[in-house]
PDB file of C-alpha atoms in Angstrom:
ATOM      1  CA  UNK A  84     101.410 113.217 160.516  1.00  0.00           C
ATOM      2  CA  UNK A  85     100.725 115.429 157.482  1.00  0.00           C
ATOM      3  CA  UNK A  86     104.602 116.325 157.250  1.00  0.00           C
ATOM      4  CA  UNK A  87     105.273 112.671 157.136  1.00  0.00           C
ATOM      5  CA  UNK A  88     102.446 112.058 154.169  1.00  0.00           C
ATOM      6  CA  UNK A  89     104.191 114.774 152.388  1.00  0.00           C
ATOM      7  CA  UNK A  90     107.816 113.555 152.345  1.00  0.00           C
ATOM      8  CA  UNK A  91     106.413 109.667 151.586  1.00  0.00           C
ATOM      9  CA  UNK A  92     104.910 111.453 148.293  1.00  0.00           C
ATOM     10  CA  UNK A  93     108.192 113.395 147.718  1.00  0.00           C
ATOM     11  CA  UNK A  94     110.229 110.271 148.460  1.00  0.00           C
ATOM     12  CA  UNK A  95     107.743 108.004 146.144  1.00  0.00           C
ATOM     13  CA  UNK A  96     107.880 110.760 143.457  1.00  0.00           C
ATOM     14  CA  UNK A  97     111.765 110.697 143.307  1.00  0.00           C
ATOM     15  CA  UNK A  98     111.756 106.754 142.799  1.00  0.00           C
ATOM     16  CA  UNK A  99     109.018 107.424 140.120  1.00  0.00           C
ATOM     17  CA  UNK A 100     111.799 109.470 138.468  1.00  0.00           C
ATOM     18  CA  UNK A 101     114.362 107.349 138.922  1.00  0.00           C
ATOM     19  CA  UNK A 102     111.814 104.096 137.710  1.00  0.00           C
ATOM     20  CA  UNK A 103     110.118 105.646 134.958  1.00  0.00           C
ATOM     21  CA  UNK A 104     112.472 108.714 133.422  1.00  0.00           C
ATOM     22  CA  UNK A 105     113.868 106.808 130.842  1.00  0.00           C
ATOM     23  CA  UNK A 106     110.515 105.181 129.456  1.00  0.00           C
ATOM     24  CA  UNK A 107     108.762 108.511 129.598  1.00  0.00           C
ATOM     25  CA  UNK A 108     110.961 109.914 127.501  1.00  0.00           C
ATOM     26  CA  UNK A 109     111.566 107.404 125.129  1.00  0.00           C
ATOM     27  CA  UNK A 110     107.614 107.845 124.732  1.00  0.00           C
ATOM     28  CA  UNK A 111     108.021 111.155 124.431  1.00  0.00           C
ATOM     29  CA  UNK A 112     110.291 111.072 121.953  1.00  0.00           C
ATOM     30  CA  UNK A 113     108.621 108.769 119.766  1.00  0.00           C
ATOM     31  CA  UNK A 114     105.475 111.118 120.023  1.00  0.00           C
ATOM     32  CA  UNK A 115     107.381 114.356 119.060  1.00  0.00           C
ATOM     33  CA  UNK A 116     109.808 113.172 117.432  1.00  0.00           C
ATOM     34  CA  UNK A 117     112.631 116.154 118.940  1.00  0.00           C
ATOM     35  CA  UNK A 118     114.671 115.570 121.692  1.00  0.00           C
ATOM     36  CA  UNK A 119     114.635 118.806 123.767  1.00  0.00           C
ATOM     37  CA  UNK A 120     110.936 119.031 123.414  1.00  0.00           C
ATOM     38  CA  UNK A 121     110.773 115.140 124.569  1.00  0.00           C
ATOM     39  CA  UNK A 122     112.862 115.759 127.560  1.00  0.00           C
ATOM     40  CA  UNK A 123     111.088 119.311 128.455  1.00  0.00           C
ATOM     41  CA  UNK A 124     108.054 117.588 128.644  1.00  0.00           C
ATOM     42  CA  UNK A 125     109.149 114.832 130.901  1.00  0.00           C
ATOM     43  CA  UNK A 126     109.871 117.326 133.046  1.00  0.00           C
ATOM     44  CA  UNK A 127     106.341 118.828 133.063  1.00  0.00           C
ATOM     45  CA  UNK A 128     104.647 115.583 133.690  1.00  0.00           C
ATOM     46  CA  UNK A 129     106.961 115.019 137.012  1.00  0.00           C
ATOM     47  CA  UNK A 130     106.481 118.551 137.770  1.00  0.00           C
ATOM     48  CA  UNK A 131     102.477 117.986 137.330  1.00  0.00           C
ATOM     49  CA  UNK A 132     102.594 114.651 139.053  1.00  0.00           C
ATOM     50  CA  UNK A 133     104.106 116.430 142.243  1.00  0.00           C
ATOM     51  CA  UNK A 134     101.673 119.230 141.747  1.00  0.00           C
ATOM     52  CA  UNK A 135      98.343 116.511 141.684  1.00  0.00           C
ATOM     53  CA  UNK A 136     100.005 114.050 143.637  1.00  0.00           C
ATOM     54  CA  UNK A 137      96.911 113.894 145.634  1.00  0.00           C
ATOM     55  CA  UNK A 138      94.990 113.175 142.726  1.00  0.00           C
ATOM     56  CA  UNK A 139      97.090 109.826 142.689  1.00  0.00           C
ATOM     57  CA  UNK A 140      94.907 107.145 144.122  1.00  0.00           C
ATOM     58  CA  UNK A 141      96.667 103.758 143.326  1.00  0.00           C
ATOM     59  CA  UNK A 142      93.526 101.963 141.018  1.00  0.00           C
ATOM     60  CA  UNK A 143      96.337 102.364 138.378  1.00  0.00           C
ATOM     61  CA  UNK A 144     100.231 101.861 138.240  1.00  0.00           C
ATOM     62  CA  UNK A 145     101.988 104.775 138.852  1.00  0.00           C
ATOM     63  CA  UNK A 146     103.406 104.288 134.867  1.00  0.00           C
ATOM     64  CA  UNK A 147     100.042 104.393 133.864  1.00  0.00           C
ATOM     65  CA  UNK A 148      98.982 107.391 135.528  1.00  0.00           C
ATOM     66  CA  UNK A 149     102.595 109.490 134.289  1.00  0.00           C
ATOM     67  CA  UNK A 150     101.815 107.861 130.815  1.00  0.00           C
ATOM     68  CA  UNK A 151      98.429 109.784 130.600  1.00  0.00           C
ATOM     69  CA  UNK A 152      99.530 112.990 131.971  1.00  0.00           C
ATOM     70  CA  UNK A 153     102.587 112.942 128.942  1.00  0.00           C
ATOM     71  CA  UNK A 154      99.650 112.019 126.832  1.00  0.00           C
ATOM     72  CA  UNK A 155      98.237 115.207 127.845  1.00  0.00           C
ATOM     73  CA  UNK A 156     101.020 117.366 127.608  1.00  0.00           C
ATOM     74  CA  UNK A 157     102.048 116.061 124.247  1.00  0.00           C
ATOM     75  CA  UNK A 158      98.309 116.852 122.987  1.00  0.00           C
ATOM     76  CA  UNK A 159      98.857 120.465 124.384  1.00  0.00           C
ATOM     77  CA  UNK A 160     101.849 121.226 122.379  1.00  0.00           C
ATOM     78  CA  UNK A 161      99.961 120.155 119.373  1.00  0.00           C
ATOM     79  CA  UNK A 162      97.196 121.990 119.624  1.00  0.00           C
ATOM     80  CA  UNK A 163      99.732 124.920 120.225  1.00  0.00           C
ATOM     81  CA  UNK A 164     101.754 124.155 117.323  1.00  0.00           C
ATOM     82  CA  UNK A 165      98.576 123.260 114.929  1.00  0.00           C
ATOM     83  CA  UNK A 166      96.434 126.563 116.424  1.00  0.00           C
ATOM     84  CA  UNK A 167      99.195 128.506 116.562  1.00  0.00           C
ATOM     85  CA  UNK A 168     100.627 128.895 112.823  1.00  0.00           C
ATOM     86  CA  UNK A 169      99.390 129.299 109.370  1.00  0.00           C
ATOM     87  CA  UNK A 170     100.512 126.382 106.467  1.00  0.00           C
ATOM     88  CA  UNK A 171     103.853 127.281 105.339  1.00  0.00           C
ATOM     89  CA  UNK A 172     103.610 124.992 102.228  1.00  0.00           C
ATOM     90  CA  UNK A 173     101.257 125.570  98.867  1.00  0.00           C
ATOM     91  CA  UNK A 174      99.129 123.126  97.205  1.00  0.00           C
ATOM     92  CA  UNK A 175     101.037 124.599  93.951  1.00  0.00           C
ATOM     93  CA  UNK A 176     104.144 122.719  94.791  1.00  0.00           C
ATOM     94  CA  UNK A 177     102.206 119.610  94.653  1.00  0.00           C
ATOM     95  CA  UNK A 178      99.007 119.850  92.109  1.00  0.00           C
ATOM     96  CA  UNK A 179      98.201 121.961  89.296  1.00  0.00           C
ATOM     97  CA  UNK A 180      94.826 124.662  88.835  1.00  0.00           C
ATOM     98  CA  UNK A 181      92.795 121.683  87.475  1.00  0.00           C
ATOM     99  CA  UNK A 182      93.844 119.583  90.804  1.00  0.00           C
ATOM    100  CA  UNK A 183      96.031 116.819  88.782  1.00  0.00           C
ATOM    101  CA  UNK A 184      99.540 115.315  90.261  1.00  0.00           C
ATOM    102  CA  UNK A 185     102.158 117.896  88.777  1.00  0.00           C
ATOM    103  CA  UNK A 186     104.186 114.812  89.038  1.00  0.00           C
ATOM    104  CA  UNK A 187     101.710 112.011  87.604  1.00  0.00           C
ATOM    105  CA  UNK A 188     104.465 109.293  88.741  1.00  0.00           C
ATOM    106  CA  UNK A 189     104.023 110.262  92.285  1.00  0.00           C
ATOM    107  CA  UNK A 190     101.184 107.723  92.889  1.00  0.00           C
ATOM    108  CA  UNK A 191     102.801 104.868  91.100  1.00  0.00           C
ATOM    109  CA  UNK A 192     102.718 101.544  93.311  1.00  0.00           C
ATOM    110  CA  UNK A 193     106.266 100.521  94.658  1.00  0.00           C
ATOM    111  CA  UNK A 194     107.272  96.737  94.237  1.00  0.00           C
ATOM    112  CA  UNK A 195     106.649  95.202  97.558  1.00  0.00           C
ATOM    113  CA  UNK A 196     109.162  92.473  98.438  1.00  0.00           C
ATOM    114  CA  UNK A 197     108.731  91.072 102.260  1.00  0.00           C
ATOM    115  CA  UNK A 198     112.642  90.845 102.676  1.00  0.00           C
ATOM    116  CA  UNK A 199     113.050  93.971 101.528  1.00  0.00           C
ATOM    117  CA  UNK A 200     110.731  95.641 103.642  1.00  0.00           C
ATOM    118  CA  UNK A 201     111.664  93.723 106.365  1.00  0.00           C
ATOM    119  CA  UNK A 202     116.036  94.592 105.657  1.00  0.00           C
ATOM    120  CA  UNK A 203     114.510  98.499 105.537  1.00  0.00           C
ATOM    121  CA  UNK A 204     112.973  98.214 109.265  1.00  0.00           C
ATOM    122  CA  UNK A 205     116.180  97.017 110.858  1.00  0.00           C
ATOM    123  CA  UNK A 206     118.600  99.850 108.228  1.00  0.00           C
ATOM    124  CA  UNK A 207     119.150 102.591 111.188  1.00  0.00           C
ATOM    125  CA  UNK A 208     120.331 104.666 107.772  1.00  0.00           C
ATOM    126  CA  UNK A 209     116.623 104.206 106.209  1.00  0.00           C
ATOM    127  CA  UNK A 210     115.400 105.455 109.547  1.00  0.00           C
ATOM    128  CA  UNK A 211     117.900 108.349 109.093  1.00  0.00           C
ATOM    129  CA  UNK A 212     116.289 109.540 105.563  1.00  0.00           C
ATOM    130  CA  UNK A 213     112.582 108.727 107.317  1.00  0.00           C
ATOM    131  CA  UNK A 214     112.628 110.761 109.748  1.00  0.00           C
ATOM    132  CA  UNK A 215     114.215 113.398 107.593  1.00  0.00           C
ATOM    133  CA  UNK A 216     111.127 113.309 105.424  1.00  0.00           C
ATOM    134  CA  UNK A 217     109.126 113.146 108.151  1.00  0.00           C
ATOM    135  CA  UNK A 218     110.856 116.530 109.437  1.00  0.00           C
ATOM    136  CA  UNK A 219     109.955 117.921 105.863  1.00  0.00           C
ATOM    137  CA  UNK A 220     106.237 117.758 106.416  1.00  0.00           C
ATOM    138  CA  UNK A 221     104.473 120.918 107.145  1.00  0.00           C
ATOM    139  CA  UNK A 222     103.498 121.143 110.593  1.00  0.00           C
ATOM    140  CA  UNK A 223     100.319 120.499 110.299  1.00  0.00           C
ATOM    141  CA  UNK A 224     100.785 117.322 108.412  1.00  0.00           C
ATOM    142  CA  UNK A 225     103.422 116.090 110.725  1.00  0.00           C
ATOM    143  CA  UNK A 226     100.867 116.669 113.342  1.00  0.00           C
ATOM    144  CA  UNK A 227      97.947 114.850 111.892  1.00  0.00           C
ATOM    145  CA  UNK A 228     100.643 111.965 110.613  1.00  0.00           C
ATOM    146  CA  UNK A 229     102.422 111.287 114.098  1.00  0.00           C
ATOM    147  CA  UNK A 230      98.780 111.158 115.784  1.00  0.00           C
ATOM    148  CA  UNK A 231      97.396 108.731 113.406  1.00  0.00           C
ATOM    149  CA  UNK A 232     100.782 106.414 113.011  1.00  0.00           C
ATOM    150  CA  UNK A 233     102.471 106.840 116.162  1.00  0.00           C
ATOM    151  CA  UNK A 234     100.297 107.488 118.487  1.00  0.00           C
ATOM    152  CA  UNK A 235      97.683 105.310 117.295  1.00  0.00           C
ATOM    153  CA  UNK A 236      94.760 108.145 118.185  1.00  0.00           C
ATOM    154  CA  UNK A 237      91.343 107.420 116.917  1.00  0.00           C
ATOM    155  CA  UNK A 238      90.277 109.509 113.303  1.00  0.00           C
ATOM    156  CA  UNK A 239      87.274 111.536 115.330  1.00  0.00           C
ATOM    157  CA  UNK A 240      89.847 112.357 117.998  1.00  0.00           C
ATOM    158  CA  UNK A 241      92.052 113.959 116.226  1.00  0.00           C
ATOM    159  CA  UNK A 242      89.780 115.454 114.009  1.00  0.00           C
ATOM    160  CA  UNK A 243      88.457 116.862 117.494  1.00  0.00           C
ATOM    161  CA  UNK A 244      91.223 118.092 119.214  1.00  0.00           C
ATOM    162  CA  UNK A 245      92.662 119.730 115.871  1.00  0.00           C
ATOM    163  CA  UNK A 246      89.619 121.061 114.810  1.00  0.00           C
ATOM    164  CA  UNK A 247      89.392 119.639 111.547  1.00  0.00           C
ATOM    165  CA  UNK A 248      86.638 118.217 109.548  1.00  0.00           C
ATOM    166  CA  UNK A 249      86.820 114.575 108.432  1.00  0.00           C
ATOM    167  CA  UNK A 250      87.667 114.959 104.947  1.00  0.00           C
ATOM    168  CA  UNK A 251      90.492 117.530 106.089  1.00  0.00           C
ATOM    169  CA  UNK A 252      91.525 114.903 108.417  1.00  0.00           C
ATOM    170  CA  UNK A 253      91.603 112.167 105.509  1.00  0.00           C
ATOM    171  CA  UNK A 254      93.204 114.623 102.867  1.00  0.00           C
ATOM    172  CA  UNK A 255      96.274 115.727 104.874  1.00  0.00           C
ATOM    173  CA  UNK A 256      96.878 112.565 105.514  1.00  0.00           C
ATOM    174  CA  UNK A 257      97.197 111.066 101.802  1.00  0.00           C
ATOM    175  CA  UNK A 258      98.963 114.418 101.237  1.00  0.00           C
ATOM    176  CA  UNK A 259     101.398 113.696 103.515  1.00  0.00           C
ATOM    177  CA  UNK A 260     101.624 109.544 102.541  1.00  0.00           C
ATOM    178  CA  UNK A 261     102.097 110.595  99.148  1.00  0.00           C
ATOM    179  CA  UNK A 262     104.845 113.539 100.382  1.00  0.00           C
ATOM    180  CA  UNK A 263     106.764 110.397 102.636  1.00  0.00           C
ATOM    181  CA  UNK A 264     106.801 108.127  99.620  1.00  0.00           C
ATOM    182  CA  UNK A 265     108.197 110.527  97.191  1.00  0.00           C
ATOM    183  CA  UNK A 266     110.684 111.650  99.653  1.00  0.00           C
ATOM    184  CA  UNK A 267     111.641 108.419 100.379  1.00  0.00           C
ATOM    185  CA  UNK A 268     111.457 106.788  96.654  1.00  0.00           C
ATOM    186  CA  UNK A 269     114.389 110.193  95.731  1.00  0.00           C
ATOM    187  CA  UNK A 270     116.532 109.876  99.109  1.00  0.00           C
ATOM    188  CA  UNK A 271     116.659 106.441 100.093  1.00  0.00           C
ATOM    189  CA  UNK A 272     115.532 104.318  96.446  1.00  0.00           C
ATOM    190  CA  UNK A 273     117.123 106.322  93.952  1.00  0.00           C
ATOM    191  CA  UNK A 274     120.202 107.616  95.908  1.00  0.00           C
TER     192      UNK A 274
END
């Protein structure tokens, strides 16, 4: 009877592959925002899921329950990459020794036009040059930015899980808003 129990988990497991591969990873990817590491950690949560399968107890779908275990493993490999390295950016690039804009235009409101904004989120080119800027954020702002944005987390969660205090938190990101719109006003605007 037990052999049986285990090869209906297996056989479930390998439909849960074959059902839920491709949303996993298109999750994934949207949450890292790197291929490889999107489809390496698809592979952990299946290889987890068959490791706690008997943790599985149905009051969820089975989507729901892979879907928190990515959530998981993407949060480790943050915390790796966040703990892990020291800023490879300076402040000096950005602001003077008094703490001004060494760029004063930097902050300057764009002209919002609803068409406009609306032609930019269908342009697969604009998405090009955005997530090239996002790619140019130190790692610890592209951390902070794709928890807040993309994965929708919570302010005092990720100020938790990164270890940072609020007004760390709140800086990086303006540093990093302010970053995406200059990138984005010289590659996409002015090009």
């Amino acid at each position: 009877m037990q052999q049986n129990e285990i090869s209906t988990s297996a056989f479930e497991l390998e439909s849960w592959i074959d059902d839920y591969s491709q949303i996993l990873l298109e999750r994934a990817y949207y949450m890292l925002s790197d291929k490889e590491d999107a489809k390496d950690v698809v592979q952990e949560v299946f290889f987890s899921a068959y490791k706690s399968r008997d943790s599985f107890q149905g009051k969820s779908s089975p989507l729901t329950w892979l879907t928190s275990i990515l959530h998981h493993k993407v949060a480790d490999i943050y915390k790796k990459r966040y703990n892990g390295s020291a800023p490879s950016f300076s402040f000096d690039t950005f602001f003077d020794k008094h703490g001004e804009w060494i760029e004063p235009d930097v902050a300057d409101p764009w002209e919002e036009d609803e068409f406009a904004v609306s032609a930019l989120l269908n342009n697969d080119s604009f998405y090009e040059v955005f997530n090239q800027c996002l790619e140019n954020l130190p790692r610890q702002w592209l951390i902070v930015v794709n928890k807040c944005y993309l994965q929708e987390q919570k302010a005092a969660e990720i100020c938790r899980e990164l270890n940072l205090s609020a007004a760390n938190y709140w800086k990086l990101l303006q540093r990093s808003r302010l970053q995406l719109r200059k990138c984005i006003d010289v590659h996409w605007f002015k090009s």
